[in-house]
Short mmCIF file of C-alpha atoms in Angstrom, two decimals:
data_model
loop_
_atom_site.label_atom_id
_atom_site.label_comp_id
_atom_site.label_asym_id
_atom_site.label_seq_id
_atom_site.Cartn_x
_atom_site.Cartn_y
_atom_site.Cartn_z
CA MET A 163 56.35 106.86 95.74
CA THR A 164 57.81 107.71 99.15
CA LEU A 165 61.43 107.55 100.25
CA SER A 166 62.54 106.16 103.61
CA PRO A 167 65.12 106.84 104.84
CA ASP A 168 66.00 109.87 102.68
CA PRO A 169 67.90 108.02 99.95
CA THR A 170 70.27 110.72 98.82
CA LEU A 171 73.54 110.04 97.07
CA THR A 172 75.25 111.16 100.27
CA ASP A 173 73.58 108.32 102.18
CA PHE A 174 74.51 105.87 99.45
CA ASP A 175 78.12 107.04 99.37
CA ARG A 176 78.35 106.66 103.16
CA ASP A 177 76.46 103.39 103.72
CA GLY A 178 76.53 101.62 100.35
CA TYR A 179 72.74 101.17 100.25
CA VAL A 180 69.43 103.04 100.45
CA ILE A 181 65.75 102.01 100.50
CA PHE A 182 62.91 103.39 98.39
CA ARG A 183 59.43 102.60 99.66
CA ASP A 184 56.25 101.93 97.63
CA VAL A 185 57.93 102.08 94.24
CA ILE A 186 55.80 99.51 92.38
CA ASP A 187 52.03 99.41 92.75
CA PRO A 188 50.20 96.38 94.23
CA ASP A 189 48.56 95.37 90.92
CA LEU A 190 51.91 95.03 89.15
CA ILE A 191 53.47 93.28 92.15
CA ALA A 192 50.61 90.76 92.04
CA GLU A 193 51.49 90.08 88.39
CA VAL A 194 55.17 89.72 89.33
CA SER A 195 54.24 87.15 91.97
CA ASP A 196 52.16 85.23 89.41
CA HIS A 197 55.09 85.43 86.99
CA VAL A 198 57.34 83.71 89.55
CA ASP A 199 54.75 80.96 90.03
CA TRP A 200 54.50 80.55 86.24
CA LEU A 201 58.28 80.33 85.87
CA GLU A 202 58.48 77.67 88.55
CA GLN A 203 55.86 75.64 86.66
CA GLN A 204 57.79 76.08 83.41
CA HIS A 205 61.09 75.00 85.01
CA PRO A 206 60.23 72.42 87.68
CA ASP A 207 63.80 71.11 87.83
CA VAL A 208 65.28 74.54 88.64
CA ARG A 209 65.63 75.74 92.22
CA PRO A 210 63.38 78.81 92.64
CA GLU A 211 66.39 80.72 93.99
CA ASN A 212 68.02 80.31 90.57
CA LEU A 213 65.52 81.84 88.13
CA GLY A 214 68.15 83.90 86.35
CA HIS A 215 68.49 85.56 82.98
CA ILE A 216 68.83 82.35 80.99
CA TYR A 217 65.15 81.73 81.78
CA LEU A 218 64.12 85.37 81.39
CA ARG A 219 65.86 86.84 78.33
CA ASP A 220 63.02 85.79 75.99
CA ASP A 221 60.31 86.91 78.40
CA PRO A 222 58.32 90.03 77.44
CA PHE A 223 56.87 90.48 80.93
CA TRP A 224 60.30 90.45 82.55
CA VAL A 225 61.64 92.96 80.00
CA ARG A 226 58.60 95.16 80.61
CA LEU A 227 59.23 94.98 84.37
CA ILE A 228 62.93 95.85 84.34
CA SER A 229 62.13 98.67 81.87
CA ASP A 230 59.53 100.26 84.16
CA ASP A 231 60.23 103.98 84.35
CA ARG A 232 59.86 103.97 88.14
CA LEU A 233 62.80 101.56 88.40
CA VAL A 234 64.92 103.08 85.65
CA ASP A 235 64.42 106.55 87.16
CA ILE A 236 65.89 105.29 90.43
CA ALA A 237 68.84 103.69 88.65
CA ALA A 238 69.49 106.89 86.74
CA ARG A 239 69.95 108.79 90.01
CA PHE A 240 73.03 106.65 90.68
CA ILE A 241 74.50 105.94 87.22
CA GLY A 242 73.27 108.72 84.94
CA ASP A 243 70.76 109.01 82.11
CA ASP A 244 72.18 106.44 79.67
CA VAL A 245 70.96 103.17 81.20
CA ALA A 246 71.21 99.51 80.18
CA LEU A 247 70.40 96.26 81.88
CA PHE A 248 73.31 93.97 82.68
CA ALA A 249 71.54 91.12 84.51
CA SER A 250 68.49 90.24 86.57
CA HIS A 251 67.51 87.29 88.70
CA TYR A 252 64.55 86.16 90.80
CA ILE A 253 65.70 84.76 94.14
CA SER A 254 62.59 83.04 95.45
CA LYS A 255 63.09 81.23 98.75
CA PRO A 256 60.31 78.70 99.30
CA PRO A 257 58.84 78.23 102.78
CA PHE A 258 60.98 76.16 105.16
CA THR A 259 63.51 75.12 102.49
CA GLY A 260 64.74 78.40 100.96
CA ARG A 261 68.53 78.40 100.77
CA GLN A 262 70.88 80.92 102.32
CA VAL A 263 73.12 83.28 100.37
CA LEU A 264 76.56 83.40 101.98
CA TRP A 265 78.42 86.66 102.53
CA HIS A 266 79.79 88.04 99.26
CA GLN A 267 80.41 91.09 97.11
CA ASP A 268 78.66 91.13 93.73
CA SER A 269 81.71 92.72 92.10
CA ALA A 270 83.65 89.47 92.58
CA PHE A 271 81.41 87.73 90.03
CA TRP A 272 80.70 90.21 87.25
CA PRO A 273 82.39 90.72 83.83
CA LEU A 274 82.13 94.52 83.83
CA GLU A 275 84.72 97.17 83.06
CA PRO A 276 84.72 99.52 84.88
CA MET A 277 82.67 98.18 87.81
CA GLU A 278 80.09 100.94 87.52
CA VAL A 279 76.75 99.23 88.21
CA VAL A 280 73.91 99.53 90.69
CA THR A 281 71.61 96.79 91.98
CA LEU A 282 67.92 97.38 92.61
CA TRP A 283 66.36 94.64 94.76
CA LEU A 284 62.59 94.68 94.20
CA ALA A 285 60.61 93.01 96.98
CA VAL A 286 57.92 90.72 95.59
CA ASP A 287 56.95 89.39 99.04
CA HIS A 288 57.35 90.73 102.55
CA SER A 289 61.04 90.32 103.36
CA THR A 290 61.87 89.81 107.03
CA PRO A 291 64.56 88.23 109.22
CA GLU A 292 62.28 85.24 109.68
CA ASN A 293 62.08 84.39 105.97
CA GLY A 294 65.66 85.22 105.02
CA CYS A 295 65.80 88.91 104.09
CA VAL A 296 68.93 90.48 102.65
CA ARG A 297 71.52 91.52 105.27
CA LEU A 298 74.17 94.17 104.55
CA ILE A 299 77.32 95.39 106.27
CA PRO A 300 76.99 99.21 106.05
CA GLY A 301 80.10 100.94 104.78
CA SER A 302 81.73 97.74 103.51
CA HIS A 303 81.48 99.01 99.92
CA THR A 304 84.59 101.07 100.63
CA LEU A 305 86.66 97.84 100.83
CA ASP A 306 88.47 96.34 97.88
CA THR A 307 86.84 93.40 96.14
CA ALA A 308 88.00 90.34 98.08
CA ALA A 309 88.66 86.84 96.78
CA LEU A 310 86.01 84.13 96.90
CA ARG A 311 86.27 80.66 98.36
CA GLU A 312 84.15 77.69 97.36
CA ARG A 313 81.55 76.49 99.87
CA THR A 314 79.84 73.21 99.10
CA ASP A 315 79.65 71.89 102.66
CA VAL A 316 76.39 73.80 103.29
CA GLU A 317 73.42 74.35 101.01
CA ASN A 318 73.62 77.84 99.57
CA VAL A 319 72.65 79.73 96.42
CA LEU A 320 76.07 80.83 95.14
CA GLY A 321 78.31 77.92 96.11
CA ALA A 322 80.88 80.43 97.35
CA GLU A 323 81.52 83.09 99.97
CA ILE A 324 83.85 86.00 100.56
CA ALA A 325 87.28 84.79 101.67
CA VAL A 326 87.58 87.18 104.63
CA ASP A 327 85.99 87.20 108.06
CA VAL A 328 82.72 89.15 108.33
CA ASP A 329 81.61 90.79 111.59
CA GLU A 330 77.96 89.77 111.53
CA SER A 331 77.23 91.97 114.55
CA GLN A 332 77.44 94.92 112.13
CA ALA A 333 74.79 93.51 109.77
CA VAL A 334 71.56 95.40 109.04
CA ASP A 335 68.40 93.55 107.96
CA MET A 336 66.65 94.85 104.85
CA VAL A 337 63.04 94.61 106.01
CA LEU A 338 60.86 95.33 102.98
CA LYS A 339 57.25 95.03 101.92
CA PRO A 340 56.06 94.17 98.40
CA GLY A 341 56.85 97.00 96.01
CA ASP A 342 59.75 98.40 98.04
CA VAL A 343 63.19 98.66 96.44
CA GLU A 344 66.56 98.38 98.14
CA VAL A 345 69.52 99.79 96.18
CA HIS A 346 73.08 98.68 96.84
CA HIS A 347 76.66 99.15 95.68
CA PRO A 348 78.45 96.30 93.81
CA LYS A 349 81.14 96.04 96.50
CA ILE A 350 78.96 96.01 99.61
CA VAL A 351 79.26 92.81 101.66
CA HIS A 352 75.86 91.17 101.90
CA GLY A 353 74.04 87.85 102.16
CA SER A 354 70.88 86.32 103.59
CA ASN A 355 69.89 83.49 105.89
CA ALA A 356 67.87 80.43 104.96
CA ASN A 357 64.09 80.68 104.97
CA THR A 358 62.84 78.52 107.82
CA SER A 359 59.47 80.29 108.01
CA PRO A 360 56.13 79.27 106.43
CA ASN A 361 56.24 82.30 104.12
CA ARG A 362 57.93 82.56 100.72
CA ARG A 363 60.56 85.29 100.35
CA CYS A 364 60.94 86.42 96.76
CA GLY A 365 62.83 89.36 95.34
CA LEU A 366 63.99 90.40 91.89
CA THR A 367 67.56 91.63 91.56
CA ILE A 368 68.05 94.11 88.71
CA ARG A 369 71.59 95.16 87.74
CA TYR A 370 71.64 98.43 85.83
CA ILE A 371 74.78 99.83 84.20
CA PRO A 372 75.62 103.12 82.52
CA THR A 373 76.08 102.41 78.83
CA SER A 374 79.73 103.45 79.22
CA THR A 375 80.36 100.27 81.27
CA ARG A 376 81.52 97.44 79.02
CA ILE A 377 80.23 93.90 79.45
CA THR A 378 83.38 91.84 78.87
CA ALA A 379 81.84 88.34 78.75
CA ASP A 380 82.69 86.17 75.73
CA GLU A 381 79.05 85.86 74.65
CA GLN A 382 77.98 89.00 72.81
CA PRO A 383 75.46 90.44 72.95
CA TYR A 384 75.25 89.33 76.58
CA PRO A 385 72.03 87.32 77.10
CA SER A 386 70.46 89.87 79.43
CA ALA A 387 71.87 93.07 77.93
CA PHE A 388 69.03 95.43 77.00
CA LEU A 389 69.28 99.13 76.17
CA LEU A 390 66.72 100.91 78.31
CA ARG A 391 67.39 104.62 77.97
CA GLY A 392 69.66 107.04 76.15
CA ASP A 393 72.82 106.51 74.10
CA PRO A 394 73.79 102.84 73.45
CA GLY A 395 77.39 103.41 74.44
CA VAL A 396 79.94 100.58 74.22
CA ASN A 397 77.79 97.42 74.18
CA THR A 398 75.53 95.53 71.82
CA TYR A 399 72.08 94.56 73.03
CA GLN A 400 69.36 91.96 72.75
CA PRO A 401 66.19 92.80 70.83
CA VAL A 402 63.04 93.24 72.89
CA PRO A 403 61.11 89.94 72.63
CA THR A 404 57.69 89.91 71.00
CA PHE A 405 54.86 88.40 73.04
CA ASP A 406 53.71 84.95 71.91
CA PRO A 407 50.71 83.63 73.87
CA ALA A 408 51.81 80.06 73.20
CA ARG A 409 55.19 80.58 74.93
CA HIS A 410 55.03 83.57 77.24
CA PHE A 411 53.49 84.58 80.53
CA PRO A 412 50.11 86.28 79.92
CA HIS A 413 50.00 89.77 81.41
CA ARG A 414 48.28 93.13 81.11
CA GLY A 415 49.25 94.90 77.91
CA ALA A 416 50.76 91.74 76.42
CA ALA A 417 49.01 92.18 73.09
#
């Protein structure tokens, strides 16, 4: 695994994001890509940008992926050694029709107390400006969490946007290749354009929390809460699903 640019905590504290290159090997990324295709076949009525935890919580391959030591080791650099999963979500933008994600801060949406959480964005495909890569406003994580406003006049993934003006001239494109990981702060202002290219743009968001962060949602245990490392802390967790070849995505090591 190589790091570019040098993703120290100092960089993260200053900019609100860092990039790790070549985290996940090509063979596993190929399986991840097949997993996305399989999920789309299983849920043909669901937009591929919306393959969230309700479709993944009983999915042994997904749990194996978010538990991968290479990913959890990165998360631990930012949140400490006691690590749990809060949520995870494939955002797969199909060629030509992939929807935009309007400017927002993740912290405006999440039932977490305190808001100690880090997002790892695993690139499944090449992610470029042409196919709708993530765009960030460096340093915006130092702002307070702003209100949201509903946006239904344009097609978009979240149905909402941040209720303040965003200076898009300050945006930085997260250009990634398969297996790269971009890490960002829950308060950084970010979004992505629509995919008008002939190439799919898929990434997996993974939201890791220290086990001292409480998930305050009414449903407990939270559907995508899994203990991954260390002390269980303040939450209850889902059991790791057992592979069933009749129901689950076939993958290496499934047996």
